[in-house]
Coordinates of N, CA and C and ligand atoms in Angstrom, one line a residue:
M1482 N 198.6 -184.0 -141.3 CA 198.9 -185.3 -140.7 C 199.8 -184.8 -138.9
H1483 N 200.6 -183.7 -138.9 CA 201.3 -183.5 -138.2 C 200.5 -182.3 -137.5
A1484 N 199.8 -181.6 -138.0 CA 199.4 -180.8 -136.8 C 197.9 -181.4 -136.3
V1485 N 197.7 -182.1 -136.9 CA 196.7 -183.4 -136.0 C 196.7 -183.8 -135.1
R1486 N 198.0 -184.4 -135.6 CA 198.8 -185.2 -134.2 C 199.0 -184.0 -132.9
Q1487 N 199.1 -182.7 -133.7 CA 199.6 -181.9 -132.1 C 198.4 -181.8 -131.5
W1488 N 197.0 -182.0 -132.2 CA 196.1 -181.1 -131.7 C 195.5 -182.7 -130.8
L1489 N 195.9 -183.7 -131.4 CA 195.8 -185.2 -130.3 C 196.4 -184.8 -129.1
D1490 N 197.6 -184.6 -128.9 CA 198.6 -184.6 -127.7 C 197.8 -183.3 -126.7
Q1491 N 197.5 -182.0 -127.7 CA 197.0 -181.6 -126.5 C 195.4 -181.7 -125.9
A1492 N 194.6 -182.5 -126.7 CA 193.3 -182.3 -126.6 C 192.7 -183.2 -124.9
R1493 N 192.3 -182.8 -124.9 CA 191.4 -183.1 -123.3 C 190.4 -183.8 -123.6
S1494 N 189.8 -183.4 -124.1 CA 188.1 -184.2 -124.3 C 188.2 -184.4 -126.4
V1495 N 188.4 -185.3 -126.3 CA 187.7 -185.7 -127.8 C 186.2 -186.4 -128.2
A1496 N 185.7 -186.5 -128.8 CA 184.8 -187.1 -129.3 C 184.6 -187.3 -130.6
V1497 N 184.6 -188.8 -131.3 CA 184.6 -189.6 -132.5 C 183.2 -189.5 -133.2
L1498 N 183.0 -189.7 -134.1 CA 181.6 -189.7 -134.7 C 182.4 -190.9 -136.0
T1499 N 181.4 -192.1 -135.9 CA 182.2 -192.9 -137.1 C 181.1 -193.5 -137.6
G1500 N 181.4 -193.7 -139.5 CA 180.4 -194.7 -140.1 C 181.0 -195.5 -140.6
A1501 N 180.3 -196.6 -141.4 CA 180.6 -197.5 -142.3 C 181.5 -197.7 -142.7
G1502 N 182.4 -196.5 -143.2 CA 183.6 -196.4 -143.9 C 184.4 -197.1 -142.9
V1503 N 184.5 -196.9 -141.4 CA 185.8 -197.3 -141.0 C 185.7 -199.1 -140.6
S1504 N 184.9 -199.2 -141.0 CA 184.3 -201.3 -141.0 C 184.7 -201.2 -142.4
A1505 N 184.6 -200.7 -143.3 CA 185.0 -201.4 -144.8 C 186.2 -201.9 -144.8
E1506 N 187.1 -201.8 -144.0 CA 188.6 -202.6 -144.2 C 188.6 -204.3 -143.4
S1507 N 187.4 -204.4 -143.1 CA 186.8 -205.3 -142.7 C 186.6 -206.4 -143.2
G1508 N 185.6 -205.5 -144.2 CA 185.1 -206.5 -145.1 C 183.3 -206.3 -145.0
V1509 N 182.9 -205.5 -144.5 CA 182.0 -205.4 -144.2 C 181.0 -204.1 -145.2
P1510 N 180.0 -204.6 -145.8 CA 179.8 -203.4 -147.1 C 179.2 -201.9 -146.1
T1511 N 179.4 -200.9 -146.9 CA 178.6 -199.7 -146.9 C 177.6 -199.3 -147.2
F1512 N 177.2 -198.4 -147.3 CA 175.5 -198.1 -147.8 C 175.5 -197.6 -148.7
R1513 N 176.7 -196.5 -149.1 CA 176.4 -195.4 -150.5 C 177.4 -195.3 -151.2
D1514 N 178.6 -196.3 -151.3 CA 179.7 -196.3 -151.8 C 179.2 -197.3 -153.0
A1515 N 180.3 -197.4 -153.7 CA 179.8 -197.9 -155.4 C 179.0 -199.0 -154.9
N1516 N 179.2 -200.3 -154.2 CA 179.0 -201.7 -154.1 C 178.0 -201.6 -153.1
G1517 N 177.5 -200.3 -152.5 CA 177.3 -199.8 -150.8 C 175.4 -200.8 -150.9
L1518 N 175.2 -200.9 -149.7 CA 173.8 -201.9 -149.5 C 172.7 -200.7 -150.3
W1519 N 172.7 -199.5 -149.8 CA 171.4 -198.9 -150.4 C 172.1 -198.5 -152.4
K1520 N 172.8 -199.0 -152.9 CA 172.8 -199.5 -154.1 C 172.0 -200.9 -155.2
Q1521 N 172.4 -201.3 -153.7 CA 171.4 -202.7 -154.0 C 170.1 -203.0 -153.6
Y1522 N 170.0 -202.4 -152.4 CA 168.7 -202.6 -151.4 C 167.9 -201.1 -152.0
R1523 N 166.6 -201.6 -151.7 CA 165.7 -200.2 -151.5 C 165.6 -200.1 -150.0
V1524 N 165.7 -198.9 -149.2 CA 165.7 -198.4 -147.6 C 164.3 -199.0 -147.6
Q1525 N 163.2 -198.4 -148.4 CA 162.1 -198.6 -147.9 C 161.4 -199.8 -147.9
D1526 N 162.3 -201.0 -148.6 CA 161.8 -202.2 -148.5 C 162.4 -202.9 -147.1
L1527 N 163.4 -202.3 -146.3 CA 164.1 -203.1 -145.5 C 164.5 -202.5 -144.0
A1528 N 164.3 -201.3 -143.9 CA 164.7 -200.3 -143.1 C 163.6 -199.1 -142.6
T1529 N 162.7 -199.4 -142.3 CA 161.7 -198.6 -142.0 C 160.5 -199.4 -141.2
P1530 N 160.0 -198.9 -140.3 CA 159.1 -199.5 -139.6 C 157.9 -199.8 -140.6
S1531 N 157.4 -199.5 -141.6 CA 156.4 -199.6 -142.2 C 156.8 -201.0 -143.2
A1532 N 158.1 -201.2 -143.6 CA 158.5 -202.4 -144.6 C 158.6 -203.4 -143.3
F1533 N 158.7 -203.3 -142.3 CA 158.7 -204.9 -140.9 C 157.4 -204.9 -141.0
A1534 N 156.4 -204.0 -140.9 CA 154.8 -204.1 -140.7 C 154.2 -205.0 -141.8
R1535 N 155.1 -204.3 -143.2 CA 154.4 -205.6 -144.5 C 155.1 -206.9 -144.2
D1536 N 156.4 -206.8 -144.1 CA 156.7 -208.1 -144.7 C 158.1 -208.3 -143.5
P1537 N 157.5 -208.8 -142.1 CA 158.8 -209.1 -141.3 C 159.8 -209.6 -141.4
K1538 N 159.3 -210.4 -142.5 CA 160.2 -212.2 -142.8 C 161.2 -211.9 -143.7
L1539 N 160.9 -210.6 -144.7 CA 162.1 -210.4 -145.7 C 162.9 -209.5 -145.0
V1540 N 162.4 -208.5 -144.2 CA 163.4 -207.7 -143.2 C 164.3 -208.8 -142.8
W1541 N 163.5 -210.0 -141.8 CA 164.7 -210.6 -141.1 C 165.7 -211.3 -141.9
D1542 N 165.2 -211.4 -143.1 CA 166.2 -212.4 -143.7 C 167.5 -211.7 -144.3
W1543 N 166.8 -210.0 -144.8 CA 168.0 -209.2 -144.8 C 168.8 -209.2 -143.7
Y1544 N 168.3 -208.9 -142.3 CA 169.3 -208.7 -141.2 C 170.0 -210.0 -141.0
N1545 N 169.2 -211.0 -141.1 CA 170.3 -212.5 -140.9 C 171.2 -212.5 -141.8
W1546 N 170.9 -212.0 -143.4 CA 172.0 -212.2 -143.9 C 173.5 -211.6 -143.6
R1547 N 172.8 -210.1 -142.9 CA 174.1 -209.3 -142.9 C 174.9 -209.9 -141.4
R1548 N 173.7 -210.5 -140.6 CA 174.3 -210.7 -139.6 C 175.4 -212.0 -139.5
S1549 N 175.2 -212.9 -141.0 CA 175.7 -213.9 -141.2 C 177.4 -213.2 -141.9
V1550 N 177.3 -212.5 -142.5 CA 178.6 -211.8 -143.0 C 179.1 -211.1 -141.6
L1551 N 178.7 -210.8 -140.6 CA 179.2 -210.2 -139.5 C 179.9 -211.1 -138.5
A1552 N 179.0 -211.8 -138.6 CA 179.9 -212.8 -137.6 C 181.0 -213.3 -138.5
E1553 N 181.5 -213.0 -139.3 CA 182.7 -213.4 -140.2 C 183.7 -212.8 -140.1
V1554 N 183.6 -211.5 -139.4 CA 184.3 -210.5 -139.5 C 185.1 -210.0 -138.5
K1555 N 186.0 -209.4 -138.6 CA 186.9 -209.0 -137.2 C 187.5 -207.3 -137.3
P1556 N 187.8 -207.1 -136.1 CA 187.8 -205.4 -136.0 C 189.1 -205.1 -137.0
N1557 N 189.4 -203.9 -137.7 CA 190.7 -203.6 -138.6 C 191.7 -202.6 -137.5
P1558 N 192.6 -202.4 -138.2 CA 193.5 -201.2 -137.9 C 193.0 -200.0 -137.0
G1559 N 192.2 -199.5 -137.7 CA 191.5 -198.8 -137.8 C 190.5 -198.3 -135.9
H1560 N 189.6 -199.7 -136.1 CA 189.0 -199.8 -135.0 C 189.9 -199.6 -133.5
Y1561 N 190.9 -200.7 -133.6 CA 192.3 -200.5 -132.8 C 193.0 -199.7 -132.6
A1562 N 193.0 -198.6 -132.8 CA 193.7 -197.1 -132.7 C 192.7 -196.2 -132.0
L1563 N 191.6 -196.5 -132.6 CA 190.0 -195.9 -131.6 C 190.2 -196.0 -130.3
A1564 N 190.4 -197.4 -129.7 CA 190.4 -198.3 -128.9 C 191.8 -197.6 -127.8
D1565 N 193.0 -197.8 -128.8 CA 194.1 -197.3 -128.1 C 194.1 -195.4 -127.8
L1566 N 193.6 -195.0 -128.4 CA 193.6 -193.4 -128.4 C 192.5 -193.1 -127.4
E1567 N 191.4 -194.2 -126.9 CA 190.8 -193.9 -125.6 C 191.6 -193.6 -124.7
K1568 N 192.5 -194.6 -124.7 CA 193.4 -194.8 -123.3 C 194.8 -193.9 -122.9
R1569 N 194.2 -193.0 -123.6 CA 195.4 -191.9 -124.2 C 195.0 -190.4 -123.6
I1570 N 192.9 -190.4 -123.8 CA 193.0 -188.9 -123.9 C 191.9 -189.2 -122.6
P1571 N 191.6 -187.8 -121.6 CA 191.1 -188.2 -120.1 C 189.8 -188.5 -120.4
K1572 N 189.2 -187.4 -121.3 CA 187.5 -187.6 -121.8 C 187.5 -188.0 -123.1
F1573 N 187.0 -189.3 -123.9 CA 186.9 -189.7 -125.2 C 185.6 -190.4 -124.9
T1574 N 184.8 -190.0 -126.1 CA 183.4 -190.8 -126.4 C 183.5 -190.9 -127.9
L1575 N 182.9 -191.9 -128.1 CA 183.1 -192.7 -129.5 C 181.5 -193.0 -129.9
I1576 N 181.1 -192.3 -130.6 CA 179.8 -191.8 -131.0 C 179.9 -193.1 -132.7
T1577 N 179.1 -193.9 -132.7 CA 179.2 -194.4 -133.7 C 177.8 -194.7 -134.6
Q1578 N 177.7 -194.6 -136.0 CA 176.6 -195.1 -136.4 C 176.3 -196.5 -136.9
N1579 N 177.5 -197.1 -136.6 CA 177.4 -198.6 -137.0 C 176.5 -199.2 -135.9
V1580 N 176.2 -200.8 -136.6 CA 175.3 -201.9 -136.1 C 176.2 -203.0 -135.3
D1581 N 177.6 -202.6 -136.1 CA 178.0 -204.5 -136.1 C 178.8 -204.3 -135.2
G1582 N 179.2 -203.9 -134.1 CA 179.7 -203.8 -133.0 C 180.9 -204.3 -132.8
L1583 N 182.0 -204.1 -134.0 CA 183.4 -204.1 -134.4 C 184.2 -202.9 -133.2
H1584 N 183.3 -202.1 -133.1 CA 184.3 -200.9 -131.7 C 184.6 -201.2 -130.8
E1585 N 183.2 -202.1 -129.9 CA 183.6 -202.9 -128.6 C 184.2 -204.1 -128.7
L1586 N 184.2 -204.7 -130.3 CA 185.1 -206.3 -130.1 C 186.6 -205.4 -130.2
A1587 N 187.0 -204.5 -130.4 CA 188.6 -203.8 -130.7 C 188.7 -203.1 -128.9
G1588 N 187.4 -203.0 -128.5 CA 188.2 -202.7 -126.7 C 187.8 -201.1 -126.5
S1589 N 186.9 -200.7 -127.4 CA 186.5 -199.3 -127.4 C 185.3 -199.8 -126.2
R1590 N 185.8 -198.9 -125.2 CA 184.7 -198.8 -123.9 C 183.3 -197.7 -124.0
N1591 N 184.0 -196.3 -124.0 CA 182.6 -195.2 -123.8 C 182.3 -195.2 -125.8
V1592 N 181.0 -196.1 -125.6 CA 180.6 -195.9 -126.9 C 179.6 -195.8 -126.7
L1593 N 178.8 -194.9 -127.8 CA 177.3 -194.6 -128.0 C 177.0 -195.1 -129.0
R1594 N 176.0 -196.1 -129.4 CA 175.6 -196.3 -130.7 C 174.6 -196.1 -131.0
L1595 N 174.4 -194.3 -131.9 CA 173.3 -193.9 -132.1 C 172.1 -194.6 -132.9
H1596 N 172.1 -196.0 -133.9 CA 171.7 -196.7 -134.4 C 171.6 -197.9 -134.0
G1597 N 172.0 -198.1 -132.3 CA 171.6 -199.5 -132.3 C 172.5 -200.4 -132.6
S1598 N 172.2 -202.1 -132.1 CA 173.3 -202.8 -132.8 C 172.2 -204.2 -133.2
I1599 N 173.1 -204.6 -134.4 CA 172.3 -205.3 -135.0 C 172.1 -206.8 -134.3
W1600 N 172.9 -207.1 -133.3 CA 173.1 -208.1 -132.0 C 172.2 -207.9 -131.4
E1601 N 171.3 -207.0 -131.0 CA 170.0 -207.1 -130.2 C 168.7 -207.3 -130.8
V1602 N 168.2 -207.7 -130.0 CA 166.7 -208.0 -130.6 C 165.5 -207.1 -129.6
R1603 N 164.0 -206.5 -130.0 CA 163.2 -206.5 -128.8 C 162.1 -206.5 -129.7
C1604 N 160.9 -206.7 -128.4 CA 160.0 -207.7 -128.8 C 158.9 -206.8 -128.8
L1605 N 157.9 -206.4 -130.5 CA 157.2 -205.4 -130.5 C 156.5 -205.4 -129.5
A1606 N 155.7 -206.5 -128.6 CA 154.7 -206.9 -127.6 C 154.7 -206.1 -126.3
C1607 N 156.2 -206.7 -125.7 CA 156.3 -206.7 -124.7 C 157.4 -205.6 -124.0
G1608 N 158.2 -205.3 -125.7 CA 159.2 -204.3 -125.3 C 160.8 -204.9 -124.6
H1609 N 160.9 -206.2 -124.4 CA 161.9 -206.8 -123.8 C 162.7 -206.5 -125.0
Q1610 N 164.2 -206.3 -124.7 CA 165.2 -206.1 -125.5 C 166.5 -207.1 -124.8
A1611 N 167.2 -207.6 -125.7 CA 168.1 -208.4 -124.8 C 169.3 -208.9 -126.5
V1612 N 170.3 -209.3 -125.8 CA 171.4 -209.9 -126.7 C 171.2 -211.1 -127.7
D1613 N 171.1 -211.5 -128.7 CA 171.1 -212.5 -129.5 C 172.0 -212.7 -130.9
L1614 N 172.7 -213.2 -130.3 CA 173.8 -213.7 -131.3 C 173.2 -214.6 -132.1
R1615 N 172.5 -214.9 -132.0 CA 172.0 -216.3 -133.4 C 171.9 -215.5 -134.7
I1616 N 172.5 -216.7 -135.5 CA 172.5 -216.2 -137.2 C 171.2 -216.9 -137.7
S1617 N 171.0 -218.3 -137.2 CA 169.4 -218.9 -137.7 C 168.8 -219.1 -136.9
F1618 N 167.1 -218.9 -136.9 CA 166.4 -219.3 -136.3 C 165.4 -220.1 -136.3
P1619 N 165.1 -220.6 -135.6 CA 164.4 -221.5 -135.6 C 162.7 -221.1 -136.6
E1620 N 162.6 -220.2 -136.3 CA 161.5 -220.0 -137.1 C 161.6 -218.2 -137.8
I1621 N 161.2 -217.9 -138.9 CA 161.5 -216.3 -139.3 C 160.3 -215.7 -139.6
P1622 N 159.7 -214.4 -139.2 CA 160.8 -213.7 -138.3 C 160.3 -214.4 -136.7
P1623 N 161.3 -214.5 -135.9 CA 161.4 -215.2 -134.6 C 160.9 -214.7 -133.4
K1624 N 159.9 -215.0 -132.2 CA 159.5 -214.9 -131.7 C 159.7 -214.3 -130.1
C1625 N 159.4 -213.8 -129.4 CA 159.6 -213.5 -128.2 C 159.4 -214.7 -127.4
H1626 N 159.6 -214.7 -126.0 CA 159.1 -215.6 -124.8 C 157.4 -215.5 -124.8
C1627 N 156.9 -213.9 -125.0 CA 155.9 -213.4 -124.6 C 154.6 -214.3 -125.8
G1628 N 155.2 -214.4 -127.1 CA 154.6 -214.7 -128.1 C 154.8 -213.6 -128.9
G1629 N 155.2 -212.2 -128.9 CA 155.5 -211.4 -129.5 C 156.3 -211.6 -130.3
L1630 N 156.1 -210.5 -131.4 CA 157.3 -210.5 -132.7 C 158.7 -209.9 -132.2
L1631 N 159.7 -210.3 -132.4 CA 161.1 -209.7 -132.5 C 161.2 -209.1 -133.5
R1632 N 162.1 -208.4 -133.5 CA 162.7 -207.0 -134.4 C 164.3 -206.7 -134.3
P1633 N 164.6 -206.7 -135.0 CA 166.2 -206.2 -134.9 C 166.2 -205.1 -134.1
A1634 N 166.9 -204.7 -133.1 CA 167.2 -203.2 -132.2 C 168.0 -202.7 -132.7
V1635 N 167.8 -201.9 -133.7 CA 168.6 -201.2 -134.9 C 167.5 -199.6 -135.2
V1636 N 168.2 -199.0 -135.3 CA 166.9 -197.4 -135.7 C 167.1 -197.4 -137.1
W1637 N 165.4 -197.1 -137.2 CA 164.8 -197.2 -138.7 C 165.1 -196.1 -139.5
F1638 N 164.7 -196.0 -140.9 CA 164.2 -194.4 -141.4 C 163.3 -194.3 -140.8
G1639 N 162.9 -193.0 -140.5 CA 161.3 -192.7 -139.8 C 161.5 -192.6 -138.3
E1640 N 162.7 -193.3 -137.5 CA 162.5 -193.6 -135.9 C 163.4 -192.7 -135.2
P1641 N 163.1 -192.5 -134.1 CA 164.0 -191.4 -133.4 C 164.9 -192.1 -132.6
L1642 N 166.2 -191.4 -132.7 CA 167.2 -192.1 -131.9 C 166.9 -192.3 -130.2
P1643 N 167.6 -193.4 -129.8 CA 167.2 -193.2 -128.5 C 167.7 -192.3 -127.5
S1644 N 166.8 -191.5 -126.6 CA 167.2 -190.3 -126.3 C 168.2 -190.4 -125.3
D1645 N 168.4 -190.9 -124.4 CA 169.6 -190.9 -123.6 C 170.9 -191.0 -124.1
I1646 N 171.1 -191.9 -125.3 CA 172.4 -191.7 -126.1 C 172.7 -190.7 -126.8
W1647 N 171.3 -190.3 -127.3 CA 171.2 -189.0 -128.3 C 171.7 -187.8 -127.6
K1648 N 171.4 -187.6 -126.1 CA 171.8 -186.3 -125.3 C 172.9 -186.6 -124.6
A1649 N 173.6 -187.8 -124.7 CA 174.7 -188.4 -124.3 C 175.8 -187.6 -125.4
A1650 N 175.4 -188.2 -126.8 CA 176.5 -188.1 -127.6 C 176.5 -186.2 -128.0
E1651 N 175.5 -185.7 -127.8 CA 174.8 -184.1 -127.7 C 176.4 -183.1 -127.1
T1652 N 175.9 -184.3 -125.5 CA 176.6 -184.1 -124.7 C 178.4 -183.5 -125.0
A1653 N 178.7 -184.8 -125.1 CA 179.9 -184.9 -125.9 C 180.4 -184.2 -127.2
A1654 N 179.7 -184.0 -128.2 CA 180.4 -183.3 -129.2 C 180.4 -181.8 -128.8
R1655 N 179.4 -181.2 -127.7 CA 179.6 -179.7 -127.3 C 180.5 -179.8 -126.5
S1656 N 181.2 -180.9 -125.8 CA 182.1 -180.8 -124.7 C 183.7 -180.7 -125.4
S1657 N 183.9 -181.6 -126.5 CA 185.0 -181.8 -126.9 C 185.8 -180.8 -127.7
D1658 N 187.1 -181.0 -127.2 CA 188.1 -179.9 -128.0 C 188.2 -180.1 -129.4
L1659 N 188.9 -181.4 -130.0 CA 188.4 -181.9 -131.0 C 187.6 -183.2 -131.3
F1660 N 186.9 -183.2 -132.7 CA 186.1 -183.7 -132.9 C 186.6 -184.5 -134.3
L1661 N 186.4 -185.6 -134.3 CA 186.5 -186.2 -135.0 C 185.9 -187.4 -136.1
V1662 N 185.6 -186.9 -137.5 CA 184.4 -187.6 -138.1 C 185.1 -188.7 -139.3
I1663 N 184.9 -190.0 -138.8 CA 185.5 -190.7 -139.5 C 184.5 -191.9 -140.4
G1664 N 184.3 -191.8 -141.6 CA 184.5 -193.0 -142.6 C 182.6 -193.0 -142.5
T1665 N 182.5 -191.8 -142.7 CA 180.8 -191.6 -142.9 C 180.1 -189.9 -144.2
S1666 N 179.8 -191.0 -145.0 CA 179.0 -189.7 -145.8 C 178.3 -188.6 -145.1
A1667 N 178.1 -188.6 -143.9 CA 177.8 -187.0 -143.2 C 176.4 -186.7 -144.1
V1668 N 175.3 -187.9 -144.6 CA 174.1 -187.1 -145.0 C 172.6 -187.2 -144.3
V1669 N 172.9 -188.4 -142.7 CA 172.0 -189.2 -142.4 C 172.0 -188.3 -141.2
Y1670 N 170.6 -187.3 -140.9 CA 170.6 -186.7 -140.0 C 169.7 -187.8 -138.8
P1671 N 169.5 -187.3 -137.5 CA 170.7 -186.2 -136.9 C 171.9 -186.4 -136.7
A1672 N 172.7 -187.7 -136.9 CA 174.2 -187.8 -136.2 C 175.4 -187.0 -136.9
A1673 N 174.9 -187.0 -138.6 CA 175.5 -186.0 -138.8 C 175.8 -184.6 -138.7
G1674 N 174.7 -183.8 -138.0 CA 174.7 -182.4 -137.3 C 175.3 -182.4 -136.0
L1675 N 175.8 -183.4 -135.5 CA 176.9 -183.4 -134.0 C 178.3 -182.8 -134.8
V1676 N 178.2 -183.0 -136.1 CA 179.8 -182.6 -136.6 C 179.6 -180.7 -136.4
Q1677 N 178.4 -180.0 -136.8 CA 178.3 -178.8 -136.8 C 178.4 -178.1 -135.0
L1678 N 177.5 -179.4 -134.4 CA 177.4 -179.1 -132.8 C 179.1 -178.3 -132.6
A1679 N 179.6 -179.8 -132.8 CA 180.6 -179.5 -132.4 C 181.6 -178.2 -132.4
K1680 N 181.1 -178.2 -133.9 CA 182.2 -177.0 -134.5 C 181.9 -175.6 -133.8
S1681 N 180.5 -175.1 -134.0 CA 179.5 -173.9 -133.3 C 180.1 -174.1 -131.5
S1682 N 180.6 -175.5 -131.1 CA 180.8 -174.9 -129.8 C 182.5 -174.8 -129.2
G1683 N 183.0 -174.5 -130.7 CA 184.5 -174.4 -130.2 C 185.6 -175.3 -130.5
A1684 N 185.2 -177.0 -131.0 CA 186.3 -178.0 -131.1 C 186.8 -177.7 -132.5
R1685 N 187.9 -178.3 -132.9 CA 188.6 -178.1 -133.6 C 187.8 -179.5 -134.6
V1686 N 187.6 -179.9 -135.8 CA 187.0 -180.7 -136.8 C 187.9 -181.6 -137.6
V1687 N 188.4 -182.8 -137.6 CA 189.1 -183.4 -138.1 C 188.2 -183.7 -139.4
E1688 N 188.6 -184.8 -140.3 CA 187.6 -185.6 -141.2 C 188.4 -186.3 -141.7
I1689 N 188.2 -188.0 -141.7 CA 189.1 -189.0 -142.2 C 188.4 -189.8 -142.9
N1690 N 188.4 -189.8 -144.5 CA 187.9 -190.4 -145.5 C 188.3 -190.7 -146.6
V1691 N 188.0 -191.7 -147.5 CA 188.3 -192.0 -148.6 C 188.0 -190.9 -149.6
A1692 N 187.2 -190.1 -149.7 CA 186.4 -189.6 -150.7 C 185.9 -188.1 -149.8
Q1693 N 185.7 -187.1 -150.7 CA 185.4 -186.0 -149.9 C 183.8 -186.3 -149.8
T1694 N 183.3 -185.4 -148.7 CA 181.8 -185.3 -147.9 C 181.3 -183.9 -148.2
P1695 N 179.9 -183.8 -147.5 CA 179.3 -182.4 -147.7 C 180.1 -181.7 -146.3
L1696 N 180.5 -182.0 -145.4 CA 181.1 -181.7 -144.4 C 182.7 -181.6 -144.8
T1697 N 183.4 -181.4 -146.1 CA 184.9 -181.6 -146.5 C 185.2 -179.5 -146.2
G1698 N 184.5 -178.9 -147.1 CA 184.9 -177.7 -147.3 C 184.7 -177.0 -145.5
D1699 N 184.4 -177.6 -144.6 CA 183.2 -176.5 -143.5 C 184.7 -177.0 -142.5
I1700 N 185.5 -177.6 -142.8 CA 186.0 -178.5 -141.3 C 187.5 -177.8 -141.2
D1701 N 188.3 -178.5 -139.9 CA 189.8 -177.7 -139.9 C 190.8 -178.7 -140.9
Q1702 N 190.5 -180.1 -140.8 CA 191.4 -180.6 -141.5 C 191.0 -181.7 -142.3
F1703 N 191.1 -182.2 -143.5 CA 190.8 -183.3 -144.1 C 191.9 -184.0 -144.9
L1704 N 191.8 -185.5 -143.9 CA 192.9 -186.4 -144.3 C 192.3 -187.7 -145.3
Q1705 N 192.4 -187.6 -145.8 CA 191.9 -188.1 -147.2 C 192.5 -189.8 -147.1
G1706 N 192.2 -190.8 -147.2 CA 192.8 -192.0 -147.0 C 191.7 -193.3 -146.7
P1707 N 191.8 -194.2 -146.2 CA 191.4 -195.6 -145.6 C 191.6 -195.4 -144.1
S1708 N 190.6 -195.2 -143.1 CA 191.2 -195.2 -141.7 C 191.8 -196.1 -140.9
G1709 N 192.1 -197.6 -141.6 CA 192.8 -198.5 -141.3 C 193.6 -198.2 -141.3
E1710 N 194.2 -197.1 -142.4 CA 195.9 -197.1 -142.2 C 196.0 -195.5 -141.7
L1711 N 195.1 -194.5 -142.0 CA 195.6 -193.5 -141.3 C 195.3 -193.6 -139.6
L1712 N 194.3 -193.5 -139.1 CA 194.5 -193.9 -137.8 C 195.8 -193.8 -136.9
P1713 N 196.2 -195.6 -137.1 CA 197.2 -196.1 -136.8 C 198.7 -195.0 -136.8
Q1714 N 198.4 -194.5 -138.3 CA 199.9 -193.6 -138.5 C 199.0 -192.5 -137.5
L1715 N 198.2 -192.1 -137.5 CA 198.0 -191.1 -136.5 C 198.2 -190.8 -135.3
I1716 N 198.0 -192.1 -134.4 CA 198.5 -192.3 -133.0 C 199.7 -193.0 -132.9
A1717 N 200.2 -193.2 -133.9 CA 201.8 -194.1 -133.8 C 202.8 -192.9 -133.0
Ligands
OAD3288 P1 177.8 -194.8 -145.9 O1 177.9 -195.7 -146.6 O2 176.4 -193.5 -146.3 O3 179.1 -193.8 -146.1 C1 180.0 -194.3 -145.7 C2 181.6 -193.2 -146.2 O4 182.9 -194.2 -146.0 C3 181.4 -192.6 -147.1 O5 181.6 -191.3 -147.3 C4 182.6 -193.3 -147.7 O6 183.8 -192.2 -148.9 C5 183.9 -193.9 -146.6 N1 184.5 -194.9 -146.3 C6 184.3 -195.8 -147.1 N2 185.6 -196.7 -147.5 C7 186.5 -196.3 -146.4 C8 187.3 -196.6 -145.8 N3 188.6 -197.7 -145.3 N4 187.8 -195.5 -144.9 C9 187.4 -194.4 -144.6 N5 186.0 -193.8 -144.7 C10 185.7 -194.5 -145.7 O7 177.9 -195.1 -144.7 P2 177.7 -194.1 -143.2 O8 177.7 -192.8 -143.3 O9 177.5 -195.0 -142.0 O10 171.7 -196.1 -141.3 O11 175.5 -194.5 -143.2 C11 175.0 -193.5 -142.7 C12 173.5 -194.2 -142.0 O12 173.1 -194.8 -143.1 C13 174.2 -195.8 -141.6 O13 174.0 -195.6 -140.1 C14 172.5 -196.3 -141.8 C15 172.7 -195.7 -143.5 O14 171.4 -196.4 -144.0 C16 170.6 -196.5 -140.6 O15 170.5 -197.9 -141.4 C17 170.0 -195.7 -139.6

């Protein structure tokens, strides 16, 4: 912890990659932990383009259930610590795989959402994308004003990441002198590849997680514990 505090004090450019673990203490289910979503549901039924083509109602019912869970939760001290840290570091980029919007709610500004937002929808017909905070829709699946089918504006398995956001994330990772990877199992690519990119570009890499991951043996410092406790201590 002491060494990481010093690195943070010296850092001019910090990039952070977060995953579902940062929101766990807010009450948001993760994907691959013991009670994780992918332990209860099958990815191929709910989070792929072909699942949506096959059964858009099933997919929307699931996303609506997740929206209803997220509508009740608040950022936790880990989210707030990252928002505070941003104010202290000259160049700071928060790259998140989370679609829940909690980093922004906590006050983080420079956020790159690699996997989109659960609170946005996109029309399959006209491509129109918009924020949509509804939890109950008059019909499921919901329709666009043009009549086309709306889908959640998230990235599903088998889909590319938004290229401008990905480029910005690569640039942030490459130019960081300190890279924090927090609350992610680091098994989903390309997101997890940012850690190696940062490291090979000369950044120190610090991981914060309650459990070890495939990255743990290969980084500069592993801080084991809940991010909602460790992050506030780190920036105190
Ligand atoms: P995972 O569920 O795969 O991993 C969550 C990680 O958070 C695990 O490594 C846990 O050990 C850790 N964790 C749990 N509670 C924590 C806490 N309180 N503090 C710190 N760490 C904690 O979630 P992601 O890595 O985010 O993608 O998953 C990556 C992507 O796979 C998601 O964005 C989503 C998913 O399928 C798509 O849907 C495209």
